[in-house]
Amino acid sequence: MSAVDLTKSFLGAVFSGQLDEALALTAPEARFISVSPRESAANPLHGTFVGPEGAKAFFGGFGALLEPGDFTVEAAFGDDRHAALYGQFRHTVRATGKPSRDMAA
């Protein structure tokens, strides 16, 4: 399976609520970085999360802050080890009930 196909399968599992299936696809050296690789007390999604436990922490924090909404992958590319996906997402901020602004992922 290519890195792009693996990443799409991972995201499909995450956004369909099958986190255990997604974690089973996660390599120990996988790195998850949201907006910033540096941790921030103001935003628990900032930082670098590594491996299955990092993925669990990141997506657990994601679910605590945001209600998943639209997530569309428009393009993807990569090789055997690396994948990059580009698209749009729009989620609802749980604390305010307001939609997140449209963002590129």
Coordinates of C-alpha atoms in Angstrom, one line a residue:
M1 CA 0.0 0.0 0.0
S2 CA 1.4 3.4 -0.9
A3 CA 1.8 6.1 1.7
V4 CA -1.0 8.1 0.1
D5 CA -3.4 5.1 0.2
L6 CA -2.4 4.4 3.8
T7 CA -2.9 8.0 4.8
K8 CA -6.3 8.1 3.1
S9 CA -7.3 4.8 4.9
F10 CA -6.1 6.3 8.2
L11 CA -8.1 9.5 7.8
G12 CA -11.2 7.5 6.6
A13 CA -11.0 5.5 9.8
V14 CA -10.5 8.6 12.0
F15 CA -13.4 10.5 10.5
S16 CA -15.8 7.5 10.6
G17 CA -15.2 7.1 14.3
Q18 CA -13.0 4.0 14.0
L19 CA -10.0 5.3 16.0
D20 CA -8.7 1.8 16.9
E21 CA -8.6 0.9 13.3
A22 CA -6.7 4.1 12.5
L23 CA -4.2 3.5 15.3
A24 CA -3.5 0.0 14.0
L25 CA -2.4 1.7 10.7
T26 CA 0.0 4.1 12.6
A27 CA 3.7 3.4 12.5
P28 CA 5.7 4.0 15.7
E29 CA 7.7 6.8 14.0
A30 CA 4.6 8.5 12.4
R31 CA 4.5 12.2 13.3
F32 CA 1.3 14.3 13.6
I33 CA 1.8 18.1 13.4
S34 CA -1.2 20.4 13.2
V35 CA -0.6 24.2 12.8
S36 CA 2.6 24.4 14.9
P37 CA 5.2 21.8 15.9
R38 CA 5.6 23.6 19.2
E39 CA 3.3 22.8 22.2
S40 CA 1.0 25.6 23.3
A41 CA -1.0 25.9 26.5
A42 CA -3.6 27.9 24.6
N43 CA -4.2 25.2 22.0
P44 CA -3.8 21.5 22.8
L45 CA -3.6 20.6 19.1
H46 CA -0.3 22.4 18.7
G47 CA 2.8 20.3 19.1
T48 CA 4.4 17.2 17.6
F49 CA 2.6 13.9 18.3
V50 CA 4.5 10.7 17.6
G51 CA 3.3 7.1 17.0
P52 CA 0.0 5.5 17.8
E53 CA -0.1 7.1 21.3
G54 CA 0.6 10.5 19.7
A55 CA -2.2 10.0 17.2
K56 CA -4.6 9.0 20.0
A57 CA -3.7 12.1 22.0
F58 CA -4.0 14.4 18.9
F59 CA -7.3 13.1 17.7
G60 CA -8.6 12.8 21.2
G61 CA -7.8 16.5 21.6
F62 CA -9.3 17.2 18.2
G63 CA -12.6 15.5 19.2
A64 CA -12.7 17.4 22.5
L65 CA -12.3 20.8 20.8
L66 CA -14.1 20.3 17.5
E67 CA -17.1 18.4 16.1
P68 CA -16.0 16.9 12.8
G69 CA -17.7 18.2 9.8
D70 CA -16.8 18.3 6.1
F71 CA -13.4 17.1 5.2
T72 CA -12.6 16.8 1.5
V73 CA -9.2 15.7 0.0
E74 CA -8.8 17.5 -3.3
A75 CA -5.3 16.2 -4.2
A76 CA -2.7 13.8 -2.8
F77 CA 0.9 12.9 -3.7
G78 CA 3.8 11.0 -2.2
D79 CA 6.1 8.1 -2.5
D80 CA 6.5 4.8 -0.6
R81 CA 7.3 6.6 2.7
H82 CA 5.8 10.1 2.5
A83 CA 2.3 11.5 1.7
A84 CA 0.9 14.9 1.4
L85 CA -2.8 15.6 1.1
Y86 CA -4.5 18.9 0.3
G87 CA -8.1 19.8 0.8
Q88 CA -10.7 21.7 2.7
F89 CA -12.3 21.1 6.1
R90 CA -15.0 22.8 8.1
H91 CA -15.7 21.7 11.7
T92 CA -17.8 23.1 14.6
V93 CA -16.0 24.5 17.6
R94 CA -17.6 22.8 20.6
A95 CA -17.0 25.6 23.0
T96 CA -18.9 28.2 20.9
G97 CA -21.1 26.1 18.6
K98 CA -19.8 28.1 15.7
P99 CA -18.3 26.7 12.6
S100 CA -14.6 26.9 12.1
R101 CA -13.6 29.0 9.2
D102 CA -12.9 27.2 6.0
M103 CA -9.3 26.1 6.1
A104 CA -6.9 24.3 3.8
A105 CA -5.5 21.1 5.3

